Every structure is written in C-alpha cells, then in structure tokens.
Amino acid sequence: MSFPNQRKRINRASSAVRNLVAETALHPHDFIAPLFIEDGEGIKSEIPSMPGYFRYSLDTVMGEVEELVAVGIQSVLLFVKEGDDKKDNTGAYASNPEGLMQRSIRAIKAKFPDLLVMTDVALDPYSSYGHDGIVDVEKGEIVNDETVEALVKMALSHVEAGADWVAPSDMMDGRIGALRQAFNEHGYTHKGILAYSAKYASALYGPFRDALDSAPGFGDKKTYQMDPRNRKEGLDEAYLDESEGADMLMVKPGSFYLDVVRDMSEASNLPVAVYQVSGEYAMIKAAAEKGWLNEHDIMLESLIAFKRAGAKVILTYFAKEASKHLIKNYPNS
Ligand code: PBG
C-alpha cells in the first residue's frame, strides 16, 4: 500500500493550526462603515430592501457612530438623503455649507475627532434627474466637464466642514486630478481621495437607491459607470486615478468583481478598497431570512473573500456585525 507523503490535512487538523497557517484575516480596522443620514429628529428608519440597516437623523446617528467606534471601527462614509426641494439639474445645493452633509461632517467630527470621516462625492442626491452629473436635457447626456466643476465645489465644501477624505463615486473623467489640484490650491494638502476607480454599472445598487431616493429619473448610468463585461478597463481607470493623485483605489461592487480586485491589487502599490454594495447585503439578508443560508457564516466568508482577492480596505454594511464577532473572538488582536 502506498501512502501520500504530503498530508494536506495536517494543516487543517485543529482550529489552532488552521489559525496558525491562515493567509488572511479580518480586523475591524479594515472596515469603512457607510452611514445614511436624513434631515429631521429622532429618526431611525429601516430601509425595506436592506433589513437591519437604517437611515438616521443627525441626532440619532451619533449613537450609531458610538457603537461603531466601540467595536473598533475607525472610518465612516457619509451619504445623505436630501428633500426634493434641494434638488435641481446643477446640483447647486451639494456645496451649500449649511447642507445636511456639511452639518453632519461638522457634528460628527466635533464629537469624534479621531474618526476618519469620508464623504460621497457625486450629484445624485442633489439631482432632479437622479444622475451623478449635470444633464444636457436636449441631448439626454450627462455632461462631463461642467459636472467635474460642480464636484470640485462639493468636495471643497466637505473638506472645509472637516471631512478627512472624499470618495468621488461619479465616474466622470478627470475628476481625481481636478480634486487634487483644487485641494492643493486651497491648502488642503492633508486630505485624502478614495477613488471609485472601477465602478461598474451594476444592478446591485438598487437597495441603495431606495435608501436615498436617488434612482435615475430617465435612462441608466451606463454612459459613465463601467460595462460589467470589461476587466482591463478597470486597470485603465486605476492607472489614471493613481496618476491623477488618488490615495486609495476602489472596486465596486465586490463579490462579482473579485478578478478586478486581484488585478488592481497586483498592478498598483496603492491600497485597494472594495465596496460590498447594497444588493450584495440584500441578497445575503434575504437568503438568511428564508433560512436558506447561515447569515453569520456567509457574512464572514464574503468578507474574507475580499481579503483573499487582495483588498486591504472593505466598505460594507456588515461592518458593525462583523467587528462585533471579531472583537469577541480575537479580543487582543
Ligand atoms: C452614488 C452612489 C451609489 C452607490 C454609492 N454611491 C449608487 C449609484 O451609483 O447609483 C451604491 C452603493 C450601494 O449600492 O451600496 N453615486
């Protein structure tokens, strides 16, 4: 009888040895927690297509931030839902210093000065057409360069309010370079840019658009977000963003685009972030609600897949839940 001289099961034999040889690990410091904020007081309203995830008013969001910090999370990404009266075609309200975003940044930084506060930069919450940019109504087109100008104003108002990083999610050409230049010219030399580099035109953003009431009023976002059929184009976008001055690159969505995460993490020396988007969260929640999948296990498996693919940073609606598990099981890590 012949025996295998390589017994692969030895390294899997106990939890101790599995932990010893594990190639990747999750840590609460890896996570950026997205937060949805709306105007008003005392609000904590569950997003129907994102069970267990809420939109807060500025007073109630403070308690949520406190919980995030308590489980070791050090970064949040802010999104706001503005009323229809704040929306037009130019996104003018996006840079208003008294806007909900700017007020939220000031309030959160005042209470949590060490927390990294990042902000979404795109016009969709302020656009009467629900698009990330300004619409040329006659042509039915999203105009690039005018949009970039509006995004620069918007981002400047965020950093002026105290945001540490901006995260442009709009996919207009040249916006990273324009933001970097504007930050340099205005003395914001310590502000970070998390570039949504490879952001695909995905059906997985549906629940998010419910959360912010920001679905496009006409057409789709395929003339600016990337075609899911393309892989190399993701690298093309990443090289551009890096050369224009990005500090971190992002792939979005996550699970369906792990090949792009792998490519980008090998091609760039910048940290790569991945966004596990609302639809990914919704799919896991829905299957768990039906009793078809174990939510806790799937959550951790989905997150570790991002690390294995090469991501350093993970934006996820599971940030708090996963961190709770991690600090309970690895309290001193
Ligand atoms: C807005 C924006 C979107 C998301 C992040 N920023 C939606 C979109 O592009 O339509 C999606 C996040 C998610 O689905 O969790 N530009």
Coordinates of C-alpha atoms and ligand atoms in Angstrom, one line a residue:
M1 CA 0.0 0.0 0.0
S2 CA 1.4 3.4 -0.9
F3 CA 0.9 6.4 1.3
P4 CA 0.8 10.1 0.5
N5 CA 3.9 11.8 1.8
Q6 CA 2.2 15.2 1.7
R7 CA -0.8 15.0 4.1
K8 CA -2.5 18.3 3.5
R9 CA -5.0 17.6 6.2
I10 CA -2.3 18.1 8.9
N11 CA -2.5 21.9 8.5
R12 CA -6.3 21.7 8.8
A13 CA -6.5 19.3 11.7
S14 CA -7.4 21.8 14.5
S15 CA -8.6 25.3 14.9
A16 CA -5.1 26.2 16.4
V17 CA -3.2 25.0 13.3
R18 CA -5.8 26.5 10.9
N19 CA -5.4 29.8 12.6
L20 CA -1.6 29.5 12.5
V21 CA -1.5 28.9 8.8
A22 CA -4.3 31.2 7.7
E23 CA -3.1 33.5 4.9
T24 CA -5.7 36.3 5.5
A25 CA -7.6 37.8 8.4
L26 CA -10.2 40.4 9.0
H27 CA -9.9 43.2 11.5
P28 CA -12.3 45.9 12.5
H29 CA -9.7 48.4 11.3
D30 CA -10.2 47.1 7.7
F31 CA -13.7 48.4 7.6
I32 CA -15.3 51.6 6.4
A33 CA -19.0 51.7 7.6
P34 CA -21.4 53.6 5.3
L35 CA -23.9 55.8 7.1
F36 CA -27.2 57.1 5.7
I37 CA -28.4 60.4 7.1
E38 CA -31.6 62.3 6.5
D39 CA -33.0 65.6 7.8
G40 CA -35.2 65.7 10.9
E41 CA -35.0 64.5 14.5
G42 CA -35.4 61.2 16.3
I43 CA -35.3 59.2 13.1
K44 CA -34.1 55.6 12.8
S45 CA -35.9 54.2 9.8
E46 CA -35.2 50.8 8.4
I47 CA -34.5 50.6 4.7
P48 CA -37.0 48.0 3.4
S49 CA -34.6 46.4 0.9
M50 CA -31.8 46.4 3.5
P51 CA -33.2 44.7 6.6
G52 CA -31.3 45.7 9.7
Y53 CA -29.8 48.8 8.1
F54 CA -31.2 52.2 8.9
R55 CA -31.3 55.9 7.9
Y56 CA -30.7 58.2 10.8
S57 CA -31.2 61.8 11.6
L58 CA -28.2 63.7 12.8
D59 CA -29.2 63.3 16.5
T60 CA -29.7 59.6 16.4
V61 CA -26.7 58.8 14.1
M62 CA -24.4 59.8 17.0
G63 CA -25.4 56.7 19.0
E64 CA -24.7 54.5 16.0
V65 CA -21.3 56.1 15.5
E66 CA -20.6 55.5 19.1
E67 CA -21.4 51.8 18.7
L68 CA -19.2 51.5 15.6
V69 CA -16.3 53.1 17.5
A70 CA -16.9 50.8 20.4
V71 CA -16.3 47.7 18.2
G72 CA -13.1 49.1 16.8
I73 CA -14.3 50.7 13.5
Q74 CA -12.3 53.9 12.7
S75 CA -13.8 55.1 9.5
V76 CA -17.2 56.0 8.2
L77 CA -18.5 57.0 4.8
L78 CA -21.4 59.5 4.8
F79 CA -24.3 59.6 2.4
V80 CA -27.2 62.0 2.8
K81 CA -30.8 61.9 1.6
E82 CA -32.0 65.4 0.7
G83 CA -35.6 66.6 0.1
D84 CA -36.9 67.2 -3.4
D85 CA -36.7 71.0 -2.7
K86 CA -32.9 70.7 -2.6
K87 CA -32.6 69.1 -6.0
D88 CA -32.0 70.7 -9.3
N89 CA -30.1 69.9 -12.5
T90 CA -26.9 71.5 -11.5
G91 CA -26.6 70.0 -8.0
A92 CA -26.1 73.5 -6.6
Y93 CA -27.1 72.5 -3.1
A94 CA -24.4 69.9 -3.0
S95 CA -21.8 72.6 -2.0
N96 CA -24.0 74.6 0.4
P97 CA -22.1 75.0 3.7
E98 CA -25.5 74.6 5.6
G99 CA -26.4 71.4 3.7
L100 CA -27.1 68.2 5.6
M101 CA -23.8 66.7 4.5
Q102 CA -21.8 69.7 5.7
R103 CA -23.7 69.9 9.0
S104 CA -23.2 66.1 9.5
I105 CA -19.5 66.3 9.0
R106 CA -19.1 69.1 11.5
A107 CA -21.3 67.4 14.1
I108 CA -19.6 64.0 13.8
K109 CA -16.0 65.4 13.7
A110 CA -16.8 67.6 16.8
K111 CA -17.9 64.5 18.8
F112 CA -15.4 62.0 17.3
P113 CA -12.3 63.9 16.3
D114 CA -10.2 60.8 15.7
L115 CA -12.8 59.1 13.5
L116 CA -11.9 59.2 9.8
V117 CA -14.9 60.9 8.2
M118 CA -15.2 60.2 4.4
T119 CA -17.9 61.6 2.2
D120 CA -19.6 60.5 -1.0
V121 CA -19.0 62.9 -3.9
A122 CA -21.5 62.7 -6.7
L123 CA -24.5 64.8 -7.6
D124 CA -27.2 62.1 -7.5
P125 CA -28.7 63.0 -4.1
Y126 CA -29.0 66.6 -5.3
S127 CA -30.0 65.9 -8.9
S128 CA -33.6 66.3 -10.0
Y129 CA -32.8 63.6 -12.6
G130 CA -31.2 61.2 -10.1
H131 CA -28.0 61.2 -12.1
D132 CA -24.4 61.6 -10.8
G133 CA -23.8 64.6 -13.1
I134 CA -25.4 67.5 -14.8
V135 CA -27.8 66.6 -17.6
D136 CA -27.9 68.2 -21.0
V137 CA -31.6 67.8 -21.3
E138 CA -31.9 68.3 -25.1
K139 CA -29.3 65.6 -25.8
G140 CA -30.2 63.5 -22.8
E141 CA -26.5 63.4 -22.0
I142 CA -24.6 63.6 -18.7
V143 CA -22.0 66.4 -19.3
N144 CA -18.5 65.7 -18.0
D145 CA -16.5 68.8 -17.5
E146 CA -19.3 71.0 -16.0
T147 CA -20.0 68.1 -13.6
V148 CA -16.4 68.0 -12.6
E149 CA -16.5 71.7 -11.7
A150 CA -19.6 71.1 -9.5
L151 CA -17.9 68.1 -7.9
V152 CA -14.9 70.1 -7.0
K153 CA -17.1 72.7 -5.3
M154 CA -18.9 70.0 -3.5
A155 CA -15.7 68.3 -2.3
L156 CA -14.2 71.6 -1.2
S157 CA -17.3 72.3 1.0
H158 CA -16.8 68.8 2.5
V159 CA -13.2 69.2 3.5
E160 CA -13.9 72.8 4.7
A161 CA -16.5 71.3 7.0
G162 CA -13.9 68.9 8.3
A163 CA -14.1 65.8 6.2
D164 CA -10.8 63.9 6.2
W165 CA -11.3 62.1 2.9
V166 CA -13.6 62.4 -0.1
A167 CA -14.8 59.5 -2.1
P168 CA -15.9 60.5 -5.6
S169 CA -18.3 57.9 -6.9
D170 CA -19.5 59.7 -10.0
M171 CA -17.1 58.2 -12.7
M172 CA -16.6 61.5 -14.6
D173 CA -13.3 61.7 -16.5
G174 CA -10.6 63.8 -14.9
R175 CA -12.3 64.3 -11.5
I176 CA -9.4 62.9 -9.4
G177 CA -6.9 65.3 -11.0
A178 CA -9.3 68.2 -10.6
L179 CA -9.9 67.4 -7.0
R180 CA -6.2 67.0 -6.2
Q181 CA -5.4 70.3 -7.8
A182 CA -8.2 72.1 -6.0
F183 CA -7.1 70.7 -2.7
N184 CA -3.5 71.8 -3.3
E185 CA -4.6 75.3 -4.4
H186 CA -6.8 75.7 -1.3
G187 CA -4.2 74.4 1.2
Y188 CA -5.9 71.1 1.8
T189 CA -2.7 69.2 1.4
H190 CA -3.6 66.6 4.1
K191 CA -7.0 65.5 2.7
G192 CA -7.4 62.0 1.1
I193 CA -9.0 60.9 -2.1
L194 CA -10.6 57.4 -2.2
A195 CA -11.2 57.0 -5.9
Y196 CA -14.1 54.8 -7.1
S197 CA -11.8 53.6 -9.9
A198 CA -13.6 50.6 -11.3
K199 CA -17.2 51.3 -10.6
Y200 CA -19.5 49.1 -12.7
A201 CA -23.0 49.9 -14.0
S202 CA -24.5 47.3 -11.7
A203 CA -28.0 46.1 -10.9
L204 CA -26.7 45.6 -7.3
Y205 CA -27.2 49.3 -6.4
G206 CA -31.0 49.1 -6.3
P207 CA -31.4 49.0 -2.5
F208 CA -29.1 51.9 -2.0
R209 CA -31.1 54.0 -4.4
D210 CA -34.2 53.1 -2.4
A211 CA -32.4 54.3 0.7
L212 CA -31.5 57.7 -0.7
D213 CA -34.4 58.0 -3.1
S214 CA -31.8 58.5 -5.9
A215 CA -32.8 56.3 -8.7
P216 CA -32.2 57.8 -12.2
G217 CA -35.3 59.5 -13.4
F218 CA -34.5 58.6 -17.0
G219 CA -32.2 56.1 -18.7
D220 CA -29.4 54.4 -16.8
K221 CA -25.8 55.1 -15.7
K222 CA -24.1 53.1 -18.5
T223 CA -22.6 56.2 -20.2
Y224 CA -20.4 56.8 -17.1
Q225 CA -20.2 53.7 -15.0
M226 CA -18.3 50.8 -16.4
D227 CA -19.5 47.9 -18.5
P228 CA -19.6 44.6 -16.5
R229 CA -18.1 42.8 -19.5
N230 CA -14.7 44.6 -19.1
R231 CA -11.8 43.6 -17.0
K232 CA -8.8 45.5 -18.4
E233 CA -10.7 48.7 -18.4
G234 CA -10.7 48.6 -14.6
L235 CA -6.9 48.7 -14.7
D236 CA -7.0 51.5 -17.2
E237 CA -9.2 53.5 -14.8
A238 CA -6.9 52.6 -11.8
Y239 CA -3.8 53.8 -13.6
L240 CA -5.4 57.1 -14.4
D241 CA -6.7 57.7 -10.9
E242 CA -3.3 56.9 -9.5
S243 CA -1.6 59.3 -11.9
E244 CA -4.1 62.0 -11.1
G245 CA -3.4 61.8 -7.4
A246 CA -5.7 59.2 -5.8
D247 CA -4.6 57.9 -2.3
M248 CA -6.6 54.7 -2.5
L249 CA -8.3 52.9 -5.3
M250 CA -11.7 51.1 -5.2
V251 CA -13.5 48.3 -7.0
K252 CA -17.3 48.3 -6.8
P253 CA -19.4 46.1 -6.4
G254 CA -17.3 43.5 -4.6
S255 CA -18.3 39.8 -4.9
F256 CA -19.0 39.7 -8.6
Y257 CA -15.7 41.6 -9.4
L258 CA -13.1 39.8 -7.4
D259 CA -11.0 39.3 -10.5
V260 CA -10.7 43.1 -10.8
V261 CA -9.8 43.4 -7.1
R262 CA -7.0 40.9 -7.7
D263 CA -5.8 42.7 -10.9
M264 CA -5.7 46.0 -9.2
S265 CA -4.0 44.9 -6.0
E266 CA -1.2 43.4 -8.2
A267 CA -0.9 46.3 -10.5
S268 CA -0.9 49.2 -8.0
N269 CA 1.1 49.9 -4.9
L270 CA -1.8 52.0 -3.5
P271 CA -4.1 50.3 -1.1
V272 CA -7.1 48.8 -2.8
A273 CA -10.6 49.1 -1.3
V274 CA -13.7 47.1 -2.3
Y275 CA -17.3 48.0 -1.8
Q276 CA -19.7 45.3 -0.8
V277 CA -22.7 47.1 -2.1
S278 CA -26.3 47.2 -1.0
G279 CA -27.5 44.5 -3.4
E280 CA -24.9 42.1 -2.0
Y281 CA -26.0 42.8 1.5
A282 CA -29.7 42.4 0.5
M283 CA -29.0 39.0 -1.2
I284 CA -27.4 37.6 1.9
K285 CA -30.1 39.0 4.2
A286 CA -32.9 37.7 2.0
A287 CA -31.5 34.2 1.8
A288 CA -30.8 34.2 5.6
E289 CA -34.4 35.4 6.3
K290 CA -35.7 32.4 4.3
G291 CA -33.4 30.1 6.3
W292 CA -31.6 29.1 3.2
L293 CA -28.1 30.4 4.2
N294 CA -26.5 30.9 7.6
E295 CA -26.1 34.7 7.7
H296 CA -23.2 34.9 10.1
D297 CA -21.1 32.4 8.2
I298 CA -21.9 33.8 4.8
M299 CA -21.1 37.3 6.0
L300 CA -17.6 36.3 7.2
E301 CA -17.0 34.2 4.1
S302 CA -18.0 37.0 1.8
L303 CA -15.7 39.5 3.6
I304 CA -12.7 37.2 3.8
A305 CA -13.0 36.7 0.0
F306 CA -12.2 40.3 -0.5
K307 CA -9.0 40.0 1.6
R308 CA -8.0 36.9 -0.3
A309 CA -8.5 38.7 -3.6
G310 CA -6.1 41.4 -2.4
A311 CA -8.2 44.2 -1.0
K312 CA -6.9 45.9 2.1
V313 CA -10.0 48.0 2.9
I314 CA -13.6 46.9 2.9
L315 CA -16.7 49.1 2.7
T316 CA -19.6 47.0 4.0
Y317 CA -23.0 47.3 5.6
F318 CA -21.8 44.3 7.8
A319 CA -19.0 46.4 9.3
K320 CA -20.5 46.6 12.8
E321 CA -21.8 43.0 12.9
A322 CA -18.5 41.5 11.6
S323 CA -16.5 43.7 14.0
K324 CA -18.6 42.5 17.0
H325 CA -17.7 39.0 16.1
L326 CA -14.0 39.8 15.6
I327 CA -13.5 41.5 18.9
K328 CA -15.4 38.8 20.7
N329 CA -13.3 36.0 19.2
Y330 CA -9.9 37.8 18.9
P331 CA -10.2 40.4 21.7
N332 CA -6.5 41.3 21.8
S333 CA -5.7 41.4 18.1
Ligands
PBG1 C1 -23.8 57.3 -5.9 C2 -23.5 56.0 -5.2 C3 -24.2 54.8 -5.5 C4 -23.6 53.9 -4.6 C5 -22.6 54.6 -3.9 N1 -22.6 55.9 -4.3 C6 -25.3 54.4 -6.3 C7 -25.2 54.6 -7.8 O1 -24.1 54.8 -8.3 O2 -26.2 54.6 -8.4 C8 -24.0 52.5 -4.4 C9 -23.8 51.9 -3.1 C10 -24.5 50.6 -2.8 O3 -25.3 50.1 -3.6 O4 -24.4 50.1 -1.7 N2 -23.1 57.8 -6.9

